[in-house]
Amino acid sequence: MSPQERLTDALYGLGWSSVKKLPEPAAVRLGQTVADLAWRRRGKGVRRLESNYARVVPDASPERLAELSRAGMRSYLRYWMESFRLPAWSEARIRAGFAPKDVHHLTDGIASDRGVILALPHMANWDLAGAWVTTELRTPFTTVAERLKPESLYDRFVAYREGLGMEVLPHSGGSAFGTLARRLRDGGLVCLVAERDLSASGVAVDFFGDTATMPAGPALLAQQTDALLLPVTLWYDDSPVMQGRVHPPIEVPRSGTRAEKTSVMTQALADAFASGIADHPEDWHMLQRLWRADLDPARPGPGGTA
């Protein structure tokens, strides 16, 4: 383990061991202070966040983009402060911390025993949404986690999410897809953060007027298992309660090859994500490259490269 990896692991460990002991108002203030410091430093992640917002809000002035990136960093640190504290929250606090709209799409799907796939972008606090599902709906689910370095940091995230009632599979390796399919065929629930492709087999979609690549997994799982595919978007308002919406199901097309059906369904997923992100751009925590033009260093996207 490199010195940088040891430092990263230690900082996350400190967050989970110490932040959860703070009174909630103190944790909120700490998050805002750290966010504002990071925003003023204008490091790589902040510049990339601002560049991504330039695609979402193409007519925004430089001043508006700066406001959005500051609000985006505050939202991102709110996610971390909440996540560090979630293991200490009571069930009542978790249930009261999330107010999703149109949740009947999810509860009807669970009741049908058909299997349900929830697909989310990196908005607000997806861990809190998951904890709400396991606590309020009393429904366990399976998810996938990206392999992180150092391995001890990955282990921390797995332990954290398993402590919230989730079954966590590693993204690397070929067994995750088969396990997810089995869970769905058994009528289970699968939750996937699904707007950033981590493989070489993603699907090209139009996303805010340019080409991005998103994972094929949600659409393929829905086709192979007949599970319901539901997009979900999340956002914060000025209250301590996170807001969200469960969008209508994305149906499997009646005709076409598997690749053609996957393309149509993934585009529909991207459109649902885009609708939520456009309404609440500051709660989309995408501090990395996403669009193909930005992934190609010869074609810098809006706001330059980061």
PDB file of C-alpha atoms in Angstrom:
ATOM      1  CA  MET A   1       0.000   0.000   0.000  1.00  0.00           C
ATOM      2  CA  SER A   2       1.404   3.377  -1.022  1.00  0.00           C
ATOM      3  CA  PRO A   3       1.595   6.332   1.414  1.00  0.00           C
ATOM      4  CA  GLN A   4      -1.225   8.020  -0.526  1.00  0.00           C
ATOM      5  CA  GLU A   5      -3.413   4.928  -0.251  1.00  0.00           C
ATOM      6  CA  ARG A   6      -2.721   4.659   3.490  1.00  0.00           C
ATOM      7  CA  LEU A   7      -3.693   8.317   3.922  1.00  0.00           C
ATOM      8  CA  THR A   8      -6.902   7.873   1.927  1.00  0.00           C
ATOM      9  CA  ASP A   9      -7.898   4.815   3.940  1.00  0.00           C
ATOM     10  CA  ALA A  10      -7.115   6.593   7.220  1.00  0.00           C
ATOM     11  CA  LEU A  11      -9.190   9.647   6.284  1.00  0.00           C
ATOM     12  CA  TYR A  12     -12.240   7.558   5.403  1.00  0.00           C
ATOM     13  CA  GLY A  13     -11.792   5.566   8.587  1.00  0.00           C
ATOM     14  CA  LEU A  14     -11.660   8.808  10.566  1.00  0.00           C
ATOM     15  CA  GLY A  15     -14.857   9.965   8.910  1.00  0.00           C
ATOM     16  CA  TRP A  16     -16.796   6.825   9.817  1.00  0.00           C
ATOM     17  CA  SER A  17     -15.421   6.730  13.346  1.00  0.00           C
ATOM     18  CA  SER A  18     -15.653  10.440  14.244  1.00  0.00           C
ATOM     19  CA  VAL A  19     -18.220  12.283  12.106  1.00  0.00           C
ATOM     20  CA  LYS A  20     -21.033   9.984  13.219  1.00  0.00           C
ATOM     21  CA  LYS A  21     -20.445  11.178  16.797  1.00  0.00           C
ATOM     22  CA  LEU A  22     -21.018  14.847  15.936  1.00  0.00           C
ATOM     23  CA  PRO A  23     -24.379  16.531  16.572  1.00  0.00           C
ATOM     24  CA  GLU A  24     -26.205  16.881  13.265  1.00  0.00           C
ATOM     25  CA  PRO A  25     -25.909  20.712  13.045  1.00  0.00           C
ATOM     26  CA  ALA A  26     -22.149  20.431  13.612  1.00  0.00           C
ATOM     27  CA  ALA A  27     -21.838  17.804  10.884  1.00  0.00           C
ATOM     28  CA  VAL A  28     -23.782  20.038   8.477  1.00  0.00           C
ATOM     29  CA  ARG A  29     -21.499  22.999   9.200  1.00  0.00           C
ATOM     30  CA  LEU A  30     -18.395  20.844   8.843  1.00  0.00           C
ATOM     31  CA  GLY A  31     -19.557  19.569   5.467  1.00  0.00           C
ATOM     32  CA  GLN A  32     -20.260  23.067   4.183  1.00  0.00           C
ATOM     33  CA  THR A  33     -16.885  24.333   5.416  1.00  0.00           C
ATOM     34  CA  VAL A  34     -14.967  21.506   3.742  1.00  0.00           C
ATOM     35  CA  ALA A  35     -16.998  21.943   0.539  1.00  0.00           C
ATOM     36  CA  ASP A  36     -16.316  25.670   0.379  1.00  0.00           C
ATOM     37  CA  LEU A  37     -12.583  25.136   0.973  1.00  0.00           C
ATOM     38  CA  ALA A  38     -12.414  22.554  -1.805  1.00  0.00           C
ATOM     39  CA  TRP A  39     -14.414  24.804  -4.136  1.00  0.00           C
ATOM     40  CA  ARG A  40     -12.125  27.777  -3.565  1.00  0.00           C
ATOM     41  CA  ARG A  41      -9.047  25.648  -4.291  1.00  0.00           C
ATOM     42  CA  ARG A  42     -10.535  24.734  -7.724  1.00  0.00           C
ATOM     43  CA  GLY A  43      -8.829  21.382  -7.901  1.00  0.00           C
ATOM     44  CA  LYS A  44      -9.272  18.785 -10.611  1.00  0.00           C
ATOM     45  CA  GLY A  45     -12.610  17.453  -9.308  1.00  0.00           C
ATOM     46  CA  VAL A  46     -14.182  20.917  -8.973  1.00  0.00           C
ATOM     47  CA  ARG A  47     -13.078  21.903 -12.468  1.00  0.00           C
ATOM     48  CA  ARG A  48     -14.491  18.690 -13.898  1.00  0.00           C
ATOM     49  CA  LEU A  49     -17.765  19.170 -12.013  1.00  0.00           C
ATOM     50  CA  GLU A  50     -18.078  22.680 -13.457  1.00  0.00           C
ATOM     51  CA  SER A  51     -17.259  21.379 -16.941  1.00  0.00           C
ATOM     52  CA  ASN A  52     -19.984  18.738 -16.637  1.00  0.00           C
ATOM     53  CA  TYR A  53     -22.468  21.355 -15.469  1.00  0.00           C
ATOM     54  CA  ALA A  54     -21.611  23.349 -18.603  1.00  0.00           C
ATOM     55  CA  ARG A  55     -23.169  20.521 -20.618  1.00  0.00           C
ATOM     56  CA  VAL A  56     -26.225  20.263 -18.399  1.00  0.00           C
ATOM     57  CA  VAL A  57     -26.846  24.041 -18.379  1.00  0.00           C
ATOM     58  CA  PRO A  58     -25.314  25.121 -21.717  1.00  0.00           C
ATOM     59  CA  ASP A  59     -26.535  28.729 -21.534  1.00  0.00           C
ATOM     60  CA  ALA A  60     -25.107  29.321 -18.030  1.00  0.00           C
ATOM     61  CA  SER A  61     -22.750  32.248 -17.585  1.00  0.00           C
ATOM     62  CA  PRO A  62     -19.350  31.719 -15.928  1.00  0.00           C
ATOM     63  CA  GLU A  63     -20.826  33.233 -12.766  1.00  0.00           C
ATOM     64  CA  ARG A  64     -23.766  30.820 -12.864  1.00  0.00           C
ATOM     65  CA  LEU A  65     -21.436  27.850 -13.391  1.00  0.00           C
ATOM     66  CA  ALA A  66     -19.363  28.966 -10.408  1.00  0.00           C
ATOM     67  CA  GLU A  67     -22.524  29.159  -8.286  1.00  0.00           C
ATOM     68  CA  LEU A  68     -23.562  25.699  -9.466  1.00  0.00           C
ATOM     69  CA  SER A  69     -20.180  24.150  -8.721  1.00  0.00           C
ATOM     70  CA  ARG A  70     -20.165  25.648  -5.231  1.00  0.00           C
ATOM     71  CA  ALA A  71     -23.675  24.303  -4.592  1.00  0.00           C
ATOM     72  CA  GLY A  72     -22.603  20.996  -6.138  1.00  0.00           C
ATOM     73  CA  MET A  73     -19.667  20.666  -3.750  1.00  0.00           C
ATOM     74  CA  ARG A  74     -21.917  21.453  -0.796  1.00  0.00           C
ATOM     75  CA  SER A  75     -24.343  18.772  -1.982  1.00  0.00           C
ATOM     76  CA  TYR A  76     -21.473  16.319  -2.438  1.00  0.00           C
ATOM     77  CA  LEU A  77     -20.158  16.950   1.075  1.00  0.00           C
ATOM     78  CA  ARG A  78     -23.684  16.651   2.461  1.00  0.00           C
ATOM     79  CA  TYR A  79     -23.704  13.173   0.920  1.00  0.00           C
ATOM     80  CA  TRP A  80     -20.455  12.311   2.706  1.00  0.00           C
ATOM     81  CA  MET A  81     -21.487  13.770   6.063  1.00  0.00           C
ATOM     82  CA  GLU A  82     -24.750  11.812   5.911  1.00  0.00           C
ATOM     83  CA  SER A  83     -22.972   8.653   4.813  1.00  0.00           C
ATOM     84  CA  PHE A  84     -20.469   8.833   7.659  1.00  0.00           C
ATOM     85  CA  ARG A  85     -23.388   9.257  10.071  1.00  0.00           C
ATOM     86  CA  LEU A  86     -25.839   6.750   8.561  1.00  0.00           C
ATOM     87  CA  PRO A  87     -24.550   3.769  10.601  1.00  0.00           C
ATOM     88  CA  ALA A  88     -25.501   5.680  13.766  1.00  0.00           C
ATOM     89  CA  TRP A  89     -28.946   6.803  12.562  1.00  0.00           C
ATOM     90  CA  SER A  90     -31.978   5.174  14.132  1.00  0.00           C
ATOM     91  CA  GLU A  91     -34.528   3.435  11.942  1.00  0.00           C
ATOM     92  CA  ALA A  92     -36.919   6.304  12.634  1.00  0.00           C
ATOM     93  CA  ARG A  93     -34.332   8.843  11.431  1.00  0.00           C
ATOM     94  CA  ILE A  94     -33.713   6.858   8.248  1.00  0.00           C
ATOM     95  CA  ARG A  95     -37.421   6.528   7.509  1.00  0.00           C
ATOM     96  CA  ALA A  96     -37.928  10.256   8.077  1.00  0.00           C
ATOM     97  CA  GLY A  97     -34.866  11.187   6.021  1.00  0.00           C
ATOM     98  CA  PHE A  98     -36.230  10.338   2.576  1.00  0.00           C
ATOM     99  CA  ALA A  99     -39.525  11.253   0.883  1.00  0.00           C
ATOM    100  CA  PRO A 100     -39.728   9.591  -2.551  1.00  0.00           C
ATOM    101  CA  LYS A 101     -42.506  10.440  -4.986  1.00  0.00           C
ATOM    102  CA  ASP A 102     -44.328   7.804  -7.063  1.00  0.00           C
ATOM    103  CA  VAL A 103     -42.950   5.029  -4.867  1.00  0.00           C
ATOM    104  CA  HIS A 104     -45.926   2.887  -5.932  1.00  0.00           C
ATOM    105  CA  HIS A 105     -43.928   1.886  -9.019  1.00  0.00           C
ATOM    106  CA  LEU A 106     -41.461   0.209  -6.652  1.00  0.00           C
ATOM    107  CA  THR A 107     -43.893  -1.238  -4.119  1.00  0.00           C
ATOM    108  CA  ASP A 108     -46.137  -2.655  -6.859  1.00  0.00           C
ATOM    109  CA  GLY A 109     -43.089  -4.255  -8.467  1.00  0.00           C
ATOM    110  CA  ILE A 110     -41.946  -5.782  -5.186  1.00  0.00           C
ATOM    111  CA  ALA A 111     -45.443  -7.137  -4.529  1.00  0.00           C
ATOM    112  CA  SER A 112     -45.557  -8.749  -7.984  1.00  0.00           C
ATOM    113  CA  ASP A 113     -42.561 -11.020  -7.195  1.00  0.00           C
ATOM    114  CA  ARG A 114     -41.386 -10.245 -10.726  1.00  0.00           C
ATOM    115  CA  GLY A 115     -38.035  -8.851  -9.645  1.00  0.00           C
ATOM    116  CA  VAL A 116     -37.161  -5.160  -9.743  1.00  0.00           C
ATOM    117  CA  ILE A 117     -34.079  -3.271 -10.951  1.00  0.00           C
ATOM    118  CA  LEU A 118     -33.630   0.255  -9.585  1.00  0.00           C
ATOM    119  CA  ALA A 119     -31.171   2.293 -11.680  1.00  0.00           C
ATOM    120  CA  LEU A 120     -29.858   5.610 -10.342  1.00  0.00           C
ATOM    121  CA  PRO A 121     -27.370   8.297 -11.345  1.00  0.00           C
ATOM    122  CA  HIS A 122     -24.862   9.738  -8.865  1.00  0.00           C
ATOM    123  CA  MET A 123     -27.390  12.151  -7.341  1.00  0.00           C
ATOM    124  CA  ALA A 124     -27.816  13.244  -3.704  1.00  0.00           C
ATOM    125  CA  ASN A 125     -27.390  10.235  -1.367  1.00  0.00           C
ATOM    126  CA  TRP A 126     -28.065   6.872  -2.979  1.00  0.00           C
ATOM    127  CA  ASP A 127     -26.895   5.113   0.193  1.00  0.00           C
ATOM    128  CA  LEU A 128     -29.635   6.838   2.197  1.00  0.00           C
ATOM    129  CA  ALA A 129     -32.191   5.807  -0.439  1.00  0.00           C
ATOM    130  CA  GLY A 130     -30.971   2.222  -0.089  1.00  0.00           C
ATOM    131  CA  ALA A 131     -31.138   2.351   3.697  1.00  0.00           C
ATOM    132  CA  TRP A 132     -34.717   3.678   3.402  1.00  0.00           C
ATOM    133  CA  VAL A 133     -35.652   0.707   1.202  1.00  0.00           C
ATOM    134  CA  THR A 134     -34.255  -1.822   3.687  1.00  0.00           C
ATOM    135  CA  THR A 135     -35.771   0.012   6.683  1.00  0.00           C
ATOM    136  CA  GLU A 136     -39.095   1.493   5.550  1.00  0.00           C
ATOM    137  CA  LEU A 137     -39.994  -1.170   2.970  1.00  0.00           C
ATOM    138  CA  ARG A 138     -38.265  -4.012   4.853  1.00  0.00           C
ATOM    139  CA  THR A 139     -36.857  -5.187   1.525  1.00  0.00           C
ATOM    140  CA  PRO A 140     -33.226  -6.320   1.220  1.00  0.00           C
ATOM    141  CA  PHE A 141     -31.472  -5.821  -2.102  1.00  0.00           C
ATOM    142  CA  THR A 142     -28.282  -6.590  -3.987  1.00  0.00           C
ATOM    143  CA  THR A 143     -25.919  -3.998  -5.424  1.00  0.00           C
ATOM    144  CA  VAL A 144     -22.478  -3.801  -7.008  1.00  0.00           C
ATOM    145  CA  ALA A 145     -19.482  -1.817  -5.741  1.00  0.00           C
ATOM    146  CA  GLU A 146     -16.516  -0.626  -7.755  1.00  0.00           C
ATOM    147  CA  ARG A 147     -13.208  -2.119  -6.670  1.00  0.00           C
ATOM    148  CA  LEU A 148     -11.268   0.602  -4.864  1.00  0.00           C
ATOM    149  CA  LYS A 149      -7.634   0.968  -3.899  1.00  0.00           C
ATOM    150  CA  PRO A 150      -6.418   0.267  -1.347  1.00  0.00           C
ATOM    151  CA  GLU A 151      -8.299  -2.977  -0.790  1.00  0.00           C
ATOM    152  CA  SER A 152      -8.909  -1.939   2.819  1.00  0.00           C
ATOM    153  CA  LEU A 153     -10.925   1.045   1.578  1.00  0.00           C
ATOM    154  CA  TYR A 154     -13.073  -1.219  -0.578  1.00  0.00           C
ATOM    155  CA  ASP A 155     -13.592  -3.427   2.473  1.00  0.00           C
ATOM    156  CA  ARG A 156     -14.732  -0.380   4.472  1.00  0.00           C
ATOM    157  CA  PHE A 157     -17.357   0.477   1.853  1.00  0.00           C
ATOM    158  CA  VAL A 158     -18.601  -3.105   1.674  1.00  0.00           C
ATOM    159  CA  ALA A 159     -18.899  -3.308   5.483  1.00  0.00           C
ATOM    160  CA  TYR A 160     -20.669   0.067   5.575  1.00  0.00           C
ATOM    161  CA  ARG A 161     -23.242  -0.891   2.956  1.00  0.00           C
ATOM    162  CA  GLU A 162     -23.758  -4.390   4.328  1.00  0.00           C
ATOM    163  CA  GLY A 163     -24.404  -2.754   7.699  1.00  0.00           C
ATOM    164  CA  LEU A 164     -27.267  -0.869   6.048  1.00  0.00           C
ATOM    165  CA  GLY A 165     -28.837  -4.127   4.873  1.00  0.00           C
ATOM    166  CA  MET A 166     -27.409  -4.428   1.355  1.00  0.00           C
ATOM    167  CA  GLU A 167     -25.788  -7.427  -0.300  1.00  0.00           C
ATOM    168  CA  VAL A 168     -22.682  -6.042  -2.050  1.00  0.00           C
ATOM    169  CA  LEU A 169     -20.969  -7.730  -4.998  1.00  0.00           C
ATOM    170  CA  PRO A 170     -17.625  -6.617  -6.471  1.00  0.00           C
ATOM    171  CA  HIS A 171     -17.857  -4.995  -9.910  1.00  0.00           C
ATOM    172  CA  SER A 172     -14.783  -6.791 -11.189  1.00  0.00           C
ATOM    173  CA  GLY A 173     -15.068 -10.394 -12.218  1.00  0.00           C
ATOM    174  CA  GLY A 174     -17.691 -12.143 -14.318  1.00  0.00           C
ATOM    175  CA  SER A 175     -19.853 -13.566 -11.538  1.00  0.00           C
ATOM    176  CA  ALA A 176     -21.724 -10.401 -10.509  1.00  0.00           C
ATOM    177  CA  PHE A 177     -24.109 -10.408 -13.492  1.00  0.00           C
ATOM    178  CA  GLY A 178     -25.083 -14.043 -12.935  1.00  0.00           C
ATOM    179  CA  THR A 179     -25.716 -13.454  -9.225  1.00  0.00           C
ATOM    180  CA  LEU A 180     -27.850 -10.382  -9.976  1.00  0.00           C
ATOM    181  CA  ALA A 181     -29.864 -12.370 -12.511  1.00  0.00           C
ATOM    182  CA  ARG A 182     -30.497 -15.141  -9.972  1.00  0.00           C
ATOM    183  CA  ARG A 183     -31.672 -12.616  -7.367  1.00  0.00           C
ATOM    184  CA  LEU A 184     -34.090 -11.113  -9.883  1.00  0.00           C
ATOM    185  CA  ARG A 185     -35.460 -14.469 -11.036  1.00  0.00           C
ATOM    186  CA  ASP A 186     -36.171 -15.184  -7.384  1.00  0.00           C
ATOM    187  CA  GLY A 187     -38.283 -12.020  -7.246  1.00  0.00           C
ATOM    188  CA  GLY A 188     -35.594  -9.944  -5.540  1.00  0.00           C
ATOM    189  CA  LEU A 189     -34.525  -6.322  -5.763  1.00  0.00           C
ATOM    190  CA  VAL A 190     -31.331  -5.057  -7.414  1.00  0.00           C
ATOM    191  CA  CYS A 191     -30.086  -1.454  -7.170  1.00  0.00           C
ATOM    192  CA  LEU A 192     -27.420  -0.116  -9.559  1.00  0.00           C
ATOM    193  CA  VAL A 193     -25.791   3.290  -9.937  1.00  0.00           C
ATOM    194  CA  ALA A 194     -25.900   3.333 -13.707  1.00  0.00           C
ATOM    195  CA  GLU A 195     -24.904   6.468 -15.587  1.00  0.00           C
ATOM    196  CA  ARG A 196     -21.123   5.885 -15.645  1.00  0.00           C
ATOM    197  CA  ASP A 197     -19.762   2.936 -17.606  1.00  0.00           C
ATOM    198  CA  LEU A 198     -16.938   1.083 -15.847  1.00  0.00           C
ATOM    199  CA  SER A 199     -16.432  -1.497 -18.599  1.00  0.00           C
ATOM    200  CA  ALA A 200     -15.525  -1.609 -22.275  1.00  0.00           C
ATOM    201  CA  SER A 201     -19.008  -2.809 -23.272  1.00  0.00           C
ATOM    202  CA  GLY A 202     -21.146   0.246 -22.560  1.00  0.00           C
ATOM    203  CA  VAL A 203     -23.963   1.584 -24.714  1.00  0.00           C
ATOM    204  CA  ALA A 204     -23.685   4.890 -26.575  1.00  0.00           C
ATOM    205  CA  VAL A 205     -26.503   7.289 -25.646  1.00  0.00           C
ATOM    206  CA  ASP A 206     -27.395  10.887 -26.341  1.00  0.00           C
ATOM    207  CA  PHE A 207     -27.011  12.710 -23.027  1.00  0.00           C
ATOM    208  CA  PHE A 208     -27.577  16.456 -22.925  1.00  0.00           C
ATOM    209  CA  GLY A 209     -26.911  16.732 -26.659  1.00  0.00           C
ATOM    210  CA  ASP A 210     -23.687  14.736 -26.891  1.00  0.00           C
ATOM    211  CA  THR A 211     -22.617  11.108 -26.799  1.00  0.00           C
ATOM    212  CA  ALA A 212     -21.924   9.370 -23.507  1.00  0.00           C
ATOM    213  CA  THR A 213     -21.489   5.683 -22.731  1.00  0.00           C
ATOM    214  CA  MET A 214     -23.655   4.049 -20.073  1.00  0.00           C
ATOM    215  CA  PRO A 215     -23.694   0.493 -18.692  1.00  0.00           C
ATOM    216  CA  ALA A 216     -25.663  -2.142 -20.567  1.00  0.00           C
ATOM    217  CA  GLY A 217     -26.283  -4.155 -17.379  1.00  0.00           C
ATOM    218  CA  PRO A 218     -29.694  -2.803 -16.291  1.00  0.00           C
ATOM    219  CA  ALA A 219     -31.241  -3.309 -19.743  1.00  0.00           C
ATOM    220  CA  LEU A 220     -29.670  -6.749 -20.205  1.00  0.00           C
ATOM    221  CA  LEU A 221     -30.828  -7.901 -16.786  1.00  0.00           C
ATOM    222  CA  ALA A 222     -34.375  -6.743 -17.517  1.00  0.00           C
ATOM    223  CA  GLN A 223     -34.386  -8.637 -20.813  1.00  0.00           C
ATOM    224  CA  GLN A 224     -32.950 -11.852 -19.412  1.00  0.00           C
ATOM    225  CA  THR A 225     -35.047 -12.030 -16.245  1.00  0.00           C
ATOM    226  CA  ASP A 226     -38.281 -10.142 -17.105  1.00  0.00           C
ATOM    227  CA  ALA A 227     -37.610  -7.898 -14.110  1.00  0.00           C
ATOM    228  CA  LEU A 228     -39.090  -4.410 -13.913  1.00  0.00           C
ATOM    229  CA  LEU A 229     -36.564  -1.653 -14.749  1.00  0.00           C
ATOM    230  CA  LEU A 230     -37.239   1.552 -12.805  1.00  0.00           C
ATOM    231  CA  PRO A 231     -35.133   4.740 -13.072  1.00  0.00           C
ATOM    232  CA  VAL A 232     -34.789   6.741  -9.847  1.00  0.00           C
ATOM    233  CA  THR A 233     -33.576  10.317  -9.394  1.00  0.00           C
ATOM    234  CA  LEU A 234     -32.723  12.003  -6.083  1.00  0.00           C
ATOM    235  CA  TRP A 235     -32.210  15.560  -4.896  1.00  0.00           C
ATOM    236  CA  TYR A 236     -31.923  17.743  -1.836  1.00  0.00           C
ATOM    237  CA  ASP A 237     -33.999  20.758  -0.851  1.00  0.00           C
ATOM    238  CA  ASP A 238     -33.483  23.140   2.056  1.00  0.00           C
ATOM    239  CA  SER A 239     -34.772  20.607   4.594  1.00  0.00           C
ATOM    240  CA  PRO A 240     -33.009  17.649   6.246  1.00  0.00           C
ATOM    241  CA  VAL A 241     -35.205  15.335   4.142  1.00  0.00           C
ATOM    242  CA  MET A 242     -33.892  14.038   0.822  1.00  0.00           C
ATOM    243  CA  GLN A 243     -36.360  14.043  -2.051  1.00  0.00           C
ATOM    244  CA  GLY A 244     -36.663  11.549  -4.878  1.00  0.00           C
ATOM    245  CA  ARG A 245     -38.792  10.169  -7.673  1.00  0.00           C
ATOM    246  CA  VAL A 246     -39.329   6.620  -8.916  1.00  0.00           C
ATOM    247  CA  HIS A 247     -39.931   6.990 -12.659  1.00  0.00           C
ATOM    248  CA  PRO A 248     -42.302   4.778 -14.675  1.00  0.00           C
ATOM    249  CA  PRO A 249     -40.912   1.424 -15.809  1.00  0.00           C
ATOM    250  CA  ILE A 250     -38.820   1.110 -18.949  1.00  0.00           C
ATOM    251  CA  GLU A 251     -40.362  -1.622 -21.044  1.00  0.00           C
ATOM    252  CA  VAL A 252     -38.465  -4.146 -23.152  1.00  0.00           C
ATOM    253  CA  PRO A 253     -39.150  -3.390 -26.866  1.00  0.00           C
ATOM    254  CA  ARG A 254     -41.286  -5.981 -28.611  1.00  0.00           C
ATOM    255  CA  SER A 255     -38.959  -6.327 -31.583  1.00  0.00           C
ATOM    256  CA  GLY A 256     -35.290  -6.021 -32.447  1.00  0.00           C
ATOM    257  CA  THR A 257     -32.075  -7.811 -31.634  1.00  0.00           C
ATOM    258  CA  ARG A 258     -30.777  -7.954 -28.080  1.00  0.00           C
ATOM    259  CA  ALA A 259     -28.304  -5.187 -28.898  1.00  0.00           C
ATOM    260  CA  GLU A 260     -31.042  -3.013 -30.428  1.00  0.00           C
ATOM    261  CA  LYS A 261     -33.329  -3.520 -27.431  1.00  0.00           C
ATOM    262  CA  THR A 262     -30.473  -2.731 -25.059  1.00  0.00           C
ATOM    263  CA  SER A 263     -29.732   0.479 -26.938  1.00  0.00           C
ATOM    264  CA  VAL A 264     -33.353   1.650 -26.821  1.00  0.00           C
ATOM    265  CA  MET A 265     -33.736   0.842 -23.118  1.00  0.00           C
ATOM    266  CA  THR A 266     -30.439   2.442 -22.108  1.00  0.00           C
ATOM    267  CA  GLN A 267     -31.367   5.604 -24.003  1.00  0.00           C
ATOM    268  CA  ALA A 268     -34.690   5.694 -22.132  1.00  0.00           C
ATOM    269  CA  LEU A 269     -32.752   5.317 -18.877  1.00  0.00           C
ATOM    270  CA  ALA A 270     -30.438   8.183 -19.888  1.00  0.00           C
ATOM    271  CA  ASP A 271     -33.463  10.361 -20.697  1.00  0.00           C
ATOM    272  CA  ALA A 272     -34.966   9.720 -17.259  1.00  0.00           C
ATOM    273  CA  PHE A 273     -31.661  10.553 -15.588  1.00  0.00           C
ATOM    274  CA  ALA A 274     -31.334  13.713 -17.677  1.00  0.00           C
ATOM    275  CA  SER A 275     -34.776  14.924 -16.633  1.00  0.00           C
ATOM    276  CA  GLY A 276     -33.854  14.667 -12.952  1.00  0.00           C
ATOM    277  CA  ILE A 277     -30.379  16.146 -13.422  1.00  0.00           C
ATOM    278  CA  ALA A 278     -31.713  19.082 -15.440  1.00  0.00           C
ATOM    279  CA  ASP A 279     -34.139  19.919 -12.621  1.00  0.00           C
ATOM    280  CA  HIS A 280     -31.474  19.592  -9.891  1.00  0.00           C
ATOM    281  CA  PRO A 281     -28.013  19.875 -11.493  1.00  0.00           C
ATOM    282  CA  GLU A 282     -26.287  20.842  -8.248  1.00  0.00           C
ATOM    283  CA  ASP A 283     -27.190  17.444  -6.762  1.00  0.00           C
ATOM    284  CA  TRP A 284     -25.489  15.481  -9.548  1.00  0.00           C
ATOM    285  CA  HIS A 285     -22.092  14.519  -8.139  1.00  0.00           C
ATOM    286  CA  MET A 286     -20.176  13.767 -11.324  1.00  0.00           C
ATOM    287  CA  LEU A 287     -16.612  14.875 -10.616  1.00  0.00           C
ATOM    288  CA  GLN A 288     -15.194  12.657 -13.379  1.00  0.00           C
ATOM    289  CA  ARG A 289     -15.237  12.558 -17.154  1.00  0.00           C
ATOM    290  CA  LEU A 290     -18.404  11.092 -18.647  1.00  0.00           C
ATOM    291  CA  TRP A 291     -18.909  12.189 -22.269  1.00  0.00           C
ATOM    292  CA  ARG A 292     -16.898  10.577 -25.044  1.00  0.00           C
ATOM    293  CA  ALA A 293     -15.603  13.961 -26.201  1.00  0.00           C
ATOM    294  CA  ASP A 294     -14.132  14.527 -22.731  1.00  0.00           C
ATOM    295  CA  LEU A 295     -12.669  11.032 -22.535  1.00  0.00           C
ATOM    296  CA  ASP A 296     -10.747  11.735 -25.762  1.00  0.00           C
ATOM    297  CA  PRO A 297      -7.953  14.203 -24.854  1.00  0.00           C
ATOM    298  CA  ALA A 298      -7.919  15.468 -28.445  1.00  0.00           C
ATOM    299  CA  ARG A 299     -11.516  16.664 -28.088  1.00  0.00           C
ATOM    300  CA  PRO A 300     -11.894  18.736 -24.911  1.00  0.00           C
ATOM    301  CA  GLY A 301     -15.474  19.347 -23.826  1.00  0.00           C
ATOM    302  CA  PRO A 302     -17.072  22.522 -22.430  1.00  0.00           C
ATOM    303  CA  GLY A 303     -15.022  24.117 -19.692  1.00  0.00           C
ATOM    304  CA  GLY A 304     -11.791  22.433 -20.793  1.00  0.00           C
ATOM    305  CA  THR A 305     -10.272  19.236 -19.502  1.00  0.00           C
ATOM    306  CA  ALA A 306      -9.639  18.213 -15.917  1.00  0.00           C
TER     307      ALA A 306
END
